[in-house]
Amino acid sequence: MLGTGYVGLVSGACLAELGHHVTCTDIDARKIQQLQLGRMPFYEPGLAGLVQQNCAGGRLTFEPELARATAGAEAVFIAVGTPPMADGSADLSALFAACHVVIGTSPNRFTLLIQKSTAPVGTARRLRQEIASCNGHGERLEVAVNPEFLQEGSAIENFLHPDRVVIGTGSARAERLMRRIYAPISLQGTPLVATTLESAEMIKYASNCLLATKVSYINEIANLCEAVEADARVVARGMGLDRRIGPKFLHPGPGFGGSCFPKDAQALLRFAAERGVSLRIVAAALEVNNAQGERMVDKSEAALGGLAGPRIALLGLAFKPNTDDIRESPGLRLAEMYLERGAAVVAHDPMAVPNVMATTVGRSLRFADDPYEAVRDADALVVVTDWEEYRRLDLRRVASLLRRPVLLDLRCIFKPKDAVDAGLDYHSVGLQPLLGGRRGPEPRTAARREARSANLQFVGQTRSPAGSA
Ligand code: NAD
């Protein structure tokens, strides 16, 4: 396994769990040395145990020397990053560098180079040409495509029990080997889609962009719900029960983030444009997503009567729950925009804080050890990531700790009535604000009473009478 990041390490550990002998390597030798000591480079539920179990079983090893790790392997997966370049296209330099590691080991038996990284349609064919042009390995070294569909936070379950496995190959021999690798999964009844290199590459992009589109679609509908006094959660539920639509990726929120959707949508747009094809729906999904982030800041500004000065408790910096990944995280983006507009931010996340501390934005944030500490004396609570522990927050306690009773539930995790009953003004996505602050517990100090009445006055001015709690 060349590349031991989120995909490489999970895939390596899971392939070992399926009974294969796997060696994971990475250009970051320190990462491999840490793994040799049993230390995980990132948080993924269940991963540490799975790695440990398979290392103990002798099926999983870590090797810092790239060439030594790949030499003699029957199949070499490449799971390196393919990050976006300035123009949106995918940076394939790590993929080609990894391919050259394998070429350099001059395999003397049939070896399958498996492109697991997400890369534009045509990349596998380019890798083939690279192999052919470098030396005479053409017959011994073949290329296959095996896109990965795991989701961080539930990656092990996703890998071991996927909806489907997609394999793109250019020969019957390569297909046979791929089928052998995935036999333990296909024997469970999981469909295996065997196709060409190009179609396999396209399936990955087309799937991710449809999911991103679904998110942007429900967010646009949610924005309209706010204007017409409909409730987007109920609307989403009513839509999602239609089996042709399905409930997943139909949750109103602050927009999509993470290491895949934004980058894959940009890359697909880019390589389609290079071929003279305009993908208007994908472009719109990205545009709506960018605007949704801005909309969350405007919403906060309206709820607080301005962002210059207030202290905001922001819960959730990982781009989704159960991961410490902050790539393109809506929480981090929101924190940055709050700071730009003059607010102070006290943030909390169960797992992602060390990663955030290493960023520029992170240096301007304050961090709290637990959600209630973040909320203490803040002017608003903003929930951006739907970690399970946030769903269980005691809203009455939150109301008693806040300086002003403002809750922005950007993931729609609370029942509006619970928030209002706790004395909070409830702002969400796809629902008009509901005022509970007026009925909440008495402020503890004169200063708080003053702050609260100032806020209520403002909120009262912005909502329509029909939106009253
Ligand atoms: P990552 O950044 O977590 O891991 C990539 C790893 O590759 C890093 O450890 C890096 O050090 C290593 N690397 C870089 N250049 C290398 C080289 N030349 N040789 C060996 N190792 C090298 O990235 P990731 O999230 O695991 O994503 C990997 C690929 O899988 C990307 O193409 C991504 O789009 C795709 N993917 C990611 C996910 C996801 O949820 N993260 C899901 C499906 C597909």
Coordinates of C-alpha atoms and ligand atoms in Angstrom, one line a residue:
M1 CA 0.0 0.0 0.0
L2 CA 1.8 3.1 -1.3
G3 CA 0.4 6.0 0.8
T4 CA -0.7 5.4 4.4
G5 CA -3.1 8.2 4.9
Y6 CA -6.9 7.9 5.7
V7 CA -7.6 5.7 2.7
G8 CA -4.3 3.8 2.5
L9 CA -4.2 2.8 6.2
V10 CA -7.8 1.9 6.4
S11 CA -7.6 -0.1 3.2
G12 CA -4.4 -1.7 4.2
A13 CA -5.7 -2.8 7.6
C14 CA -9.0 -4.0 6.0
L15 CA -7.3 -6.0 3.2
A16 CA -5.2 -7.7 5.9
E17 CA -8.4 -8.4 7.8
L18 CA -9.7 -10.1 4.7
G19 CA -6.7 -12.4 4.9
H20 CA -4.2 -10.8 2.6
H21 CA -0.6 -10.0 3.5
V22 CA -0.2 -6.2 3.3
T23 CA 2.8 -3.9 3.7
C24 CA 2.0 -0.2 4.1
T25 CA 4.5 2.4 3.2
D26 CA 4.5 6.2 2.9
I27 CA 6.8 8.9 1.7
D28 CA 6.5 10.2 5.3
A29 CA 8.8 7.8 6.9
R30 CA 8.0 9.2 10.4
K31 CA 4.4 8.2 10.0
I32 CA 5.5 4.7 9.2
Q33 CA 7.9 4.6 12.2
Q34 CA 5.0 5.8 14.5
L35 CA 2.8 3.1 13.1
Q36 CA 5.5 0.5 13.8
L37 CA 5.2 1.6 17.4
G38 CA 1.4 1.2 17.3
R39 CA 0.6 5.0 17.1
M40 CA -2.1 6.0 14.7
P41 CA -1.5 9.1 12.5
F42 CA -5.2 10.2 12.7
Y43 CA -8.4 9.3 14.5
E44 CA -10.8 6.8 13.0
P45 CA -13.1 4.7 15.2
G46 CA -11.9 1.1 15.5
L47 CA -8.7 1.5 13.4
A48 CA -6.1 1.2 16.2
G49 CA -7.5 -2.1 17.2
L50 CA -7.8 -3.4 13.7
V51 CA -4.2 -2.4 12.9
Q52 CA -2.9 -4.0 16.1
Q53 CA -4.9 -7.2 15.6
N54 CA -3.6 -7.7 12.0
C55 CA 0.0 -6.8 12.9
A56 CA -0.2 -9.4 15.7
G57 CA -1.6 -11.9 13.2
G58 CA 1.4 -11.3 10.9
R59 CA -0.7 -10.1 8.0
L60 CA 0.0 -6.3 8.3
T61 CA 3.4 -4.7 8.4
F62 CA 4.8 -1.2 8.0
E63 CA 8.0 -0.5 6.0
P64 CA 9.5 3.0 5.7
E65 CA 11.5 2.2 2.6
L66 CA 9.1 2.6 -0.4
A67 CA 11.0 0.3 -2.8
R68 CA 11.5 -2.4 -0.1
A69 CA 7.8 -2.3 0.7
T70 CA 6.6 -2.8 -2.9
A71 CA 9.3 -5.2 -4.2
G72 CA 7.9 -8.6 -4.8
A73 CA 4.3 -7.6 -4.3
E74 CA 1.7 -9.2 -6.5
A75 CA -0.5 -6.1 -6.3
V76 CA 0.5 -2.5 -5.4
F77 CA -2.3 -0.2 -4.3
I78 CA -1.5 3.5 -4.7
A79 CA -3.5 5.6 -2.2
V80 CA -1.6 8.8 -2.2
G81 CA -3.2 12.3 -2.1
T82 CA -4.5 14.0 -5.2
P83 CA -5.1 17.5 -3.8
P84 CA -6.4 20.4 -5.8
M85 CA -4.0 22.7 -7.6
A86 CA -4.7 26.5 -7.9
D87 CA -6.8 26.0 -11.0
G88 CA -8.9 23.3 -9.4
S89 CA -7.4 20.4 -11.3
A90 CA -6.0 17.4 -9.4
D91 CA -2.4 17.3 -8.6
L92 CA -1.2 13.9 -9.8
S93 CA 2.5 14.3 -9.0
A94 CA 2.4 12.0 -6.0
L95 CA 0.5 9.4 -8.0
F96 CA 3.2 9.4 -10.8
A97 CA 6.0 9.5 -8.2
A98 CA 4.5 6.4 -6.6
C99 CA 4.2 4.7 -10.0
H100 CA 7.9 5.3 -10.5
V101 CA 8.7 3.6 -7.3
V102 CA 7.2 0.5 -8.7
I103 CA 8.8 0.9 -12.1
G104 CA 12.1 1.3 -10.3
T105 CA 11.8 -2.0 -8.5
S106 CA 11.8 -3.7 -12.0
P107 CA 9.3 -6.4 -11.1
N108 CA 10.2 -9.8 -12.5
R109 CA 6.8 -11.2 -12.2
F110 CA 3.2 -10.0 -13.1
T111 CA 2.4 -7.0 -10.8
L112 CA -0.8 -5.1 -10.8
L113 CA -0.5 -1.4 -10.0
I114 CA -3.9 -0.4 -8.6
Q115 CA -4.9 3.2 -8.6
K116 CA -7.0 3.7 -5.5
S117 CA -6.5 7.4 -5.4
T118 CA -9.2 9.5 -7.0
A119 CA -7.8 10.7 -10.3
P120 CA -9.3 12.2 -13.4
V121 CA -10.5 10.0 -16.2
G122 CA -7.6 9.0 -18.4
T123 CA -5.0 9.0 -15.5
A124 CA -4.7 5.2 -15.4
R125 CA -4.1 5.1 -19.2
R126 CA -1.4 7.8 -18.7
L127 CA 0.2 5.6 -16.0
R128 CA 0.2 2.7 -18.4
Q129 CA 2.0 4.9 -21.0
E130 CA 4.5 6.0 -18.4
I131 CA 5.3 2.4 -17.6
A132 CA 5.6 1.5 -21.3
S133 CA 7.8 4.5 -22.0
C134 CA 10.1 4.0 -19.1
N135 CA 11.2 0.4 -19.9
G136 CA 10.0 -2.9 -21.1
H137 CA 7.9 -3.7 -18.1
G138 CA 4.7 -3.3 -20.1
E139 CA 3.7 -6.9 -19.9
R140 CA 4.7 -7.5 -16.3
L141 CA 3.4 -4.3 -14.9
E142 CA -0.3 -3.6 -15.5
V143 CA -2.6 -0.9 -14.2
A144 CA -6.0 -1.2 -12.6
V145 CA -8.4 1.3 -11.1
N146 CA -10.2 0.6 -7.8
P147 CA -11.8 3.8 -6.5
E148 CA -12.5 4.0 -2.8
F149 CA -15.9 5.0 -1.5
L150 CA -15.3 4.9 2.3
Q151 CA -16.4 7.7 4.5
E152 CA -14.3 8.9 7.3
G153 CA -15.9 8.2 10.6
S154 CA -17.3 4.9 9.5
A155 CA -14.4 3.9 7.2
I156 CA -13.9 0.3 8.4
E157 CA -17.5 -0.7 8.1
N158 CA -17.7 1.0 4.7
F159 CA -14.6 -0.8 3.4
L160 CA -15.5 -4.2 4.7
H161 CA -19.2 -4.0 3.8
P162 CA -19.4 -1.6 0.8
D163 CA -22.5 -1.1 -1.3
R164 CA -20.3 -2.1 -4.3
V165 CA -16.7 -2.7 -5.4
V166 CA -15.7 -1.0 -8.6
I167 CA -12.8 -2.4 -10.6
G168 CA -11.5 -1.1 -13.8
T169 CA -9.0 -3.2 -15.7
G170 CA -7.5 -3.6 -19.2
S171 CA -7.0 -7.3 -19.3
A172 CA -8.7 -10.5 -18.1
R173 CA -5.6 -11.3 -16.0
A174 CA -5.8 -8.0 -14.2
E175 CA -9.6 -8.5 -13.6
R176 CA -9.0 -12.0 -12.2
L177 CA -6.5 -10.7 -9.7
M178 CA -8.8 -7.9 -8.6
R179 CA -11.7 -10.4 -8.2
R180 CA -9.4 -12.6 -6.1
I181 CA -8.4 -9.7 -3.9
Y182 CA -12.1 -8.8 -3.3
A183 CA -13.4 -12.3 -3.2
P184 CA -14.1 -12.2 0.6
I185 CA -16.3 -9.2 0.1
S186 CA -18.0 -10.3 -3.1
L187 CA -18.8 -13.7 -1.5
Q188 CA -20.9 -11.8 1.0
G189 CA -23.1 -10.9 -1.9
T190 CA -21.6 -7.4 -2.5
P191 CA -22.0 -6.5 -6.2
L192 CA -18.7 -6.1 -8.0
V193 CA -18.7 -3.7 -11.0
A194 CA -16.0 -4.8 -13.4
T195 CA -15.4 -2.3 -16.2
T196 CA -12.8 -0.4 -18.1
L197 CA -10.2 1.9 -16.6
E198 CA -12.1 5.0 -17.7
S199 CA -15.5 4.0 -16.5
A200 CA -14.1 3.1 -13.1
E201 CA -12.5 6.5 -12.8
M202 CA -15.7 8.2 -13.9
I203 CA -17.9 6.3 -11.4
K204 CA -16.0 7.8 -8.5
Y205 CA -16.3 11.4 -9.7
A206 CA -19.9 11.1 -10.9
S207 CA -20.9 9.6 -7.5
N208 CA -19.2 12.2 -5.3
C209 CA -20.5 15.0 -7.4
L210 CA -24.1 13.7 -7.2
L211 CA -23.8 13.5 -3.4
A212 CA -22.4 17.0 -3.3
T213 CA -25.3 18.1 -5.5
K214 CA -27.8 16.5 -3.2
V215 CA -26.4 18.5 -0.3
S216 CA -26.5 21.8 -2.2
Y217 CA -30.0 21.0 -3.5
I218 CA -31.4 20.5 0.0
N219 CA -29.6 23.6 1.2
E220 CA -31.2 25.7 -1.5
I221 CA -34.6 24.2 -0.6
A222 CA -33.8 25.0 3.0
N223 CA -33.1 28.6 2.2
L224 CA -36.4 28.8 0.4
C225 CA -38.2 27.1 3.4
E226 CA -36.9 30.0 5.6
A227 CA -38.6 32.5 3.3
V228 CA -41.9 30.7 3.1
E229 CA -42.2 29.4 6.7
A230 CA -41.8 25.8 5.8
D231 CA -39.6 23.5 7.9
A232 CA -36.7 22.0 5.8
R233 CA -36.2 19.1 8.2
V234 CA -39.8 17.9 7.6
V235 CA -39.5 18.6 3.9
A236 CA -36.2 16.6 3.7
R237 CA -37.8 13.7 5.6
G238 CA -40.9 13.8 3.4
M239 CA -38.7 13.7 0.3
G240 CA -36.2 11.1 1.6
L241 CA -38.9 8.5 2.3
D242 CA -39.4 8.3 -1.4
R243 CA -37.1 5.4 -2.3
R244 CA -36.3 7.0 -5.6
I245 CA -34.7 9.9 -3.6
G246 CA -33.5 8.3 -0.3
P247 CA -32.8 10.1 3.0
K248 CA -29.0 10.3 2.8
F249 CA -27.2 13.5 2.1
L250 CA -30.4 15.3 2.5
H251 CA -29.7 17.3 5.7
P252 CA -29.9 21.0 5.7
G253 CA -26.7 22.5 7.0
P254 CA -23.7 24.8 6.6
G255 CA -22.6 23.1 3.3
F256 CA -20.3 20.2 2.4
G257 CA -16.6 20.1 3.2
G258 CA -14.0 17.4 3.7
S259 CA -11.1 16.2 1.6
C260 CA -13.3 14.8 -1.3
F261 CA -16.4 16.7 -2.4
P262 CA -15.0 20.1 -2.9
K263 CA -11.9 18.9 -4.6
D264 CA -13.5 16.2 -6.7
A265 CA -16.2 18.6 -7.9
Q266 CA -13.6 21.1 -8.9
A267 CA -11.4 18.5 -10.6
L268 CA -14.4 17.1 -12.6
L269 CA -15.4 20.6 -13.7
R270 CA -11.9 21.3 -14.8
F271 CA -11.2 18.1 -16.8
A272 CA -14.7 18.3 -18.3
A273 CA -14.0 21.9 -19.4
E274 CA -10.7 20.9 -20.9
R275 CA -12.7 18.5 -23.1
G276 CA -15.2 21.2 -24.0
V277 CA -17.9 19.9 -21.8
S278 CA -19.6 22.3 -19.4
L279 CA -21.0 20.6 -16.3
R280 CA -23.5 23.2 -15.2
I281 CA -25.1 21.2 -12.3
V282 CA -21.7 20.5 -10.7
A283 CA -20.7 24.1 -11.1
A284 CA -24.0 25.2 -9.4
A285 CA -23.5 22.7 -6.6
L286 CA -20.1 24.3 -5.8
E287 CA -21.5 27.8 -6.1
V288 CA -24.4 27.1 -3.8
N289 CA -22.0 25.5 -1.3
N290 CA -19.7 28.5 -1.2
A291 CA -22.7 30.8 -0.7
Q292 CA -24.1 28.6 2.0
G293 CA -21.0 29.2 4.1
E294 CA -21.4 33.0 3.7
R295 CA -25.1 32.6 4.6
M296 CA -24.2 31.0 7.9
V297 CA -22.1 34.1 8.8
D298 CA -24.9 36.4 7.8
K299 CA -27.3 34.4 9.8
S300 CA -25.0 34.7 12.8
E301 CA -24.7 38.4 12.3
A302 CA -28.4 38.9 12.2
A303 CA -28.9 36.8 15.3
L304 CA -26.3 38.7 17.2
G305 CA -27.0 42.2 15.8
G306 CA -23.4 42.4 14.5
L307 CA -20.2 40.3 14.7
A308 CA -17.8 43.0 15.8
G309 CA -17.2 42.2 19.4
P310 CA -19.3 39.2 20.5
R311 CA -17.8 36.0 21.8
I312 CA -19.0 33.0 19.9
A313 CA -18.8 29.4 21.2
L314 CA -18.3 27.2 18.2
L315 CA -18.8 23.5 18.6
G316 CA -17.3 21.3 15.9
L317 CA -14.2 21.8 13.8
A318 CA -13.8 18.4 12.1
F319 CA -15.6 18.4 8.8
K320 CA -17.9 15.7 10.1
P321 CA -18.3 13.7 13.3
N322 CA -16.0 10.8 14.3
T323 CA -12.9 12.1 12.5
D324 CA -10.2 14.6 13.2
D325 CA -10.0 15.6 9.6
I326 CA -10.3 19.4 9.1
R327 CA -9.7 19.6 5.3
E328 CA -12.2 22.0 3.9
S329 CA -14.1 22.0 7.2
P330 CA -17.2 24.2 7.4
G331 CA -16.4 24.8 11.1
L332 CA -12.9 26.1 10.5
R333 CA -14.1 28.2 7.6
L334 CA -16.9 29.7 9.7
A335 CA -14.4 30.4 12.6
E336 CA -12.2 32.2 10.1
M337 CA -15.1 34.3 8.8
Y338 CA -16.2 35.2 12.4
L339 CA -12.7 36.3 13.2
E340 CA -12.5 38.4 10.0
R341 CA -15.7 40.2 11.1
G342 CA -14.4 41.0 14.5
A343 CA -15.9 38.3 16.7
A344 CA -13.9 36.3 19.3
V345 CA -14.2 32.5 19.0
V346 CA -13.9 29.9 21.7
A347 CA -14.0 26.5 19.9
H348 CA -14.4 22.9 20.9
D349 CA -14.1 19.7 19.1
P350 CA -13.7 16.2 20.6
M351 CA -10.8 15.2 18.2
A352 CA -9.8 17.9 15.8
V353 CA -8.2 20.5 18.0
P354 CA -4.6 19.4 17.6
N355 CA -5.0 19.6 13.8
V356 CA -6.6 23.1 14.1
M357 CA -3.9 24.4 16.3
A358 CA -1.4 23.7 13.5
T359 CA -3.3 26.1 11.2
T360 CA -3.1 29.9 10.8
V361 CA -6.8 30.3 11.9
G362 CA -6.1 28.0 14.9
R363 CA -3.6 30.5 16.3
S364 CA -6.4 33.1 16.6
L365 CA -8.9 30.8 18.3
R366 CA -9.3 29.9 21.9
F367 CA -10.1 26.3 22.8
A368 CA -12.2 24.9 25.5
D369 CA -11.9 21.5 27.0
D370 CA -15.6 20.8 27.0
P371 CA -18.6 22.3 25.3
Y372 CA -20.0 23.9 28.5
E373 CA -16.7 25.7 29.1
A374 CA -16.9 27.0 25.5
V375 CA -20.4 28.3 26.1
R376 CA -19.6 30.0 29.5
D377 CA -20.1 33.8 29.0
A378 CA -20.3 33.5 25.2
D379 CA -22.9 35.6 23.3
A380 CA -24.0 32.7 21.1
L381 CA -23.6 29.0 20.7
V382 CA -23.0 27.8 17.2
V383 CA -23.1 24.1 16.5
V384 CA -21.3 23.2 13.2
T385 CA -20.5 19.5 13.4
D386 CA -23.0 17.0 14.6
W387 CA -20.9 15.0 17.0
E388 CA -23.0 12.7 19.2
E389 CA -22.0 14.5 22.4
Y390 CA -23.4 17.8 21.1
R391 CA -26.8 16.2 20.5
R392 CA -26.9 15.3 24.3
L393 CA -26.1 18.9 25.5
D394 CA -28.3 20.1 28.4
L395 CA -29.9 23.1 26.7
R396 CA -31.1 24.6 30.1
R397 CA -27.5 24.5 31.3
V398 CA -26.4 26.0 28.0
A399 CA -28.9 28.8 28.5
S400 CA -27.8 29.5 32.0
L401 CA -24.1 29.8 30.9
L402 CA -24.6 32.0 27.9
R403 CA -24.4 35.7 28.2
R404 CA -27.1 36.0 25.5
P405 CA -29.6 33.3 24.8
V406 CA -28.6 32.7 21.1
L407 CA -28.3 29.2 19.7
L408 CA -27.4 28.6 16.1
D409 CA -28.0 25.0 15.4
L410 CA -26.5 24.7 11.9
R411 CA -26.8 20.9 11.7
C412 CA -30.4 20.8 12.9
I413 CA -29.6 18.5 15.8
F414 CA -31.9 19.9 18.4
K415 CA -35.7 20.0 18.5
P416 CA -36.6 23.6 18.2
K417 CA -39.2 23.3 21.0
D418 CA -36.5 22.0 23.4
A419 CA -34.3 25.0 22.7
V420 CA -37.2 27.5 23.1
D421 CA -38.4 25.7 26.3
A422 CA -34.8 26.1 27.6
G423 CA -35.1 29.8 27.1
L424 CA -33.0 30.1 24.0
D425 CA -33.6 31.9 20.7
Y426 CA -33.3 29.2 18.2
H427 CA -31.7 29.8 14.8
S428 CA -31.2 27.0 12.4
V429 CA -31.1 26.1 8.7
G430 CA -34.3 25.8 6.8
L431 CA -36.5 27.2 9.6
Q432 CA -37.3 30.7 10.7
P433 CA -35.8 31.8 14.0
L434 CA -37.9 30.9 17.1
L435 CA -37.6 33.1 20.2
G436 CA -37.3 31.5 23.5
G437 CA -35.0 34.0 25.2
R438 CA -38.0 36.1 26.3
R439 CA -39.3 33.2 28.3
G440 CA -36.0 31.9 29.6
P441 CA -34.6 31.8 33.1
E442 CA -33.9 35.2 34.6
P443 CA -30.5 36.6 33.8
R444 CA -28.2 36.4 36.7
T445 CA -26.8 39.9 36.6
A446 CA -27.9 43.4 35.5
A447 CA -25.3 43.3 32.7
R448 CA -26.7 40.1 31.4
R449 CA -30.3 41.4 31.6
E450 CA -29.2 44.4 29.6
A451 CA -27.4 42.2 27.0
R452 CA -30.4 40.0 26.7
S453 CA -32.9 42.7 26.2
A454 CA -30.7 44.3 23.6
N455 CA -30.6 41.0 21.7
L456 CA -34.3 40.4 21.9
Q457 CA -35.1 43.8 20.6
F458 CA -33.0 43.0 17.6
V459 CA -34.4 39.6 16.9
G460 CA -37.9 40.9 17.3
Q461 CA -37.2 43.4 14.5
T462 CA -35.9 40.9 12.0
R463 CA -38.4 38.1 12.1
S464 CA -41.9 38.2 10.8
P465 CA -44.8 38.1 13.3
A466 CA -45.9 34.7 12.0
G467 CA -42.5 33.3 13.0
S468 CA -43.1 33.7 16.7
A469 CA -42.4 30.8 19.0
Ligands
NAD1 P1 -4.1 11.5 2.9 O1 -3.5 12.9 2.7 O2 -4.7 11.2 4.2 O3 -3.0 10.4 2.6 C1 -2.1 10.4 1.5 C2 -0.8 9.8 1.9 O4 0.0 9.6 0.8 C3 0.0 10.7 2.9 O5 0.3 9.9 4.1 C4 1.2 11.1 2.2 O6 2.4 11.2 3.0 C5 1.3 9.9 1.2 N1 2.2 10.2 0.0 C6 2.2 11.4 -0.7 N2 3.1 11.2 -1.7 C7 3.5 10.0 -1.7 C8 4.4 9.2 -2.5 N3 5.0 9.7 -3.6 N4 4.7 8.0 -2.1 C9 4.1 7.4 -1.0 N5 3.3 8.1 -0.2 C10 3.0 9.3 -0.6 O7 -5.1 11.3 1.7 P2 -6.4 10.4 1.7 O8 -7.6 11.1 2.4 O9 -6.1 9.0 2.2 O10 -6.8 10.3 0.2 C11 -6.0 9.5 -0.7 C12 -6.7 9.4 -2.0 O11 -8.0 8.7 -1.8 C13 -7.1 10.8 -2.6 O12 -7.0 10.7 -4.0 C14 -8.6 11.0 -2.2 O13 -9.3 11.8 -3.1 C15 -9.1 9.5 -2.2 N6 -10.2 9.3 -1.3 C16 -10.2 9.8 -0.1 C17 -11.3 9.5 0.8 C18 -11.3 10.1 2.1 O14 -12.4 10.0 2.8 N7 -10.3 10.6 2.7 C19 -12.3 8.7 0.3 C20 -12.2 8.1 -1.0 C21 -11.2 8.4 -1.8

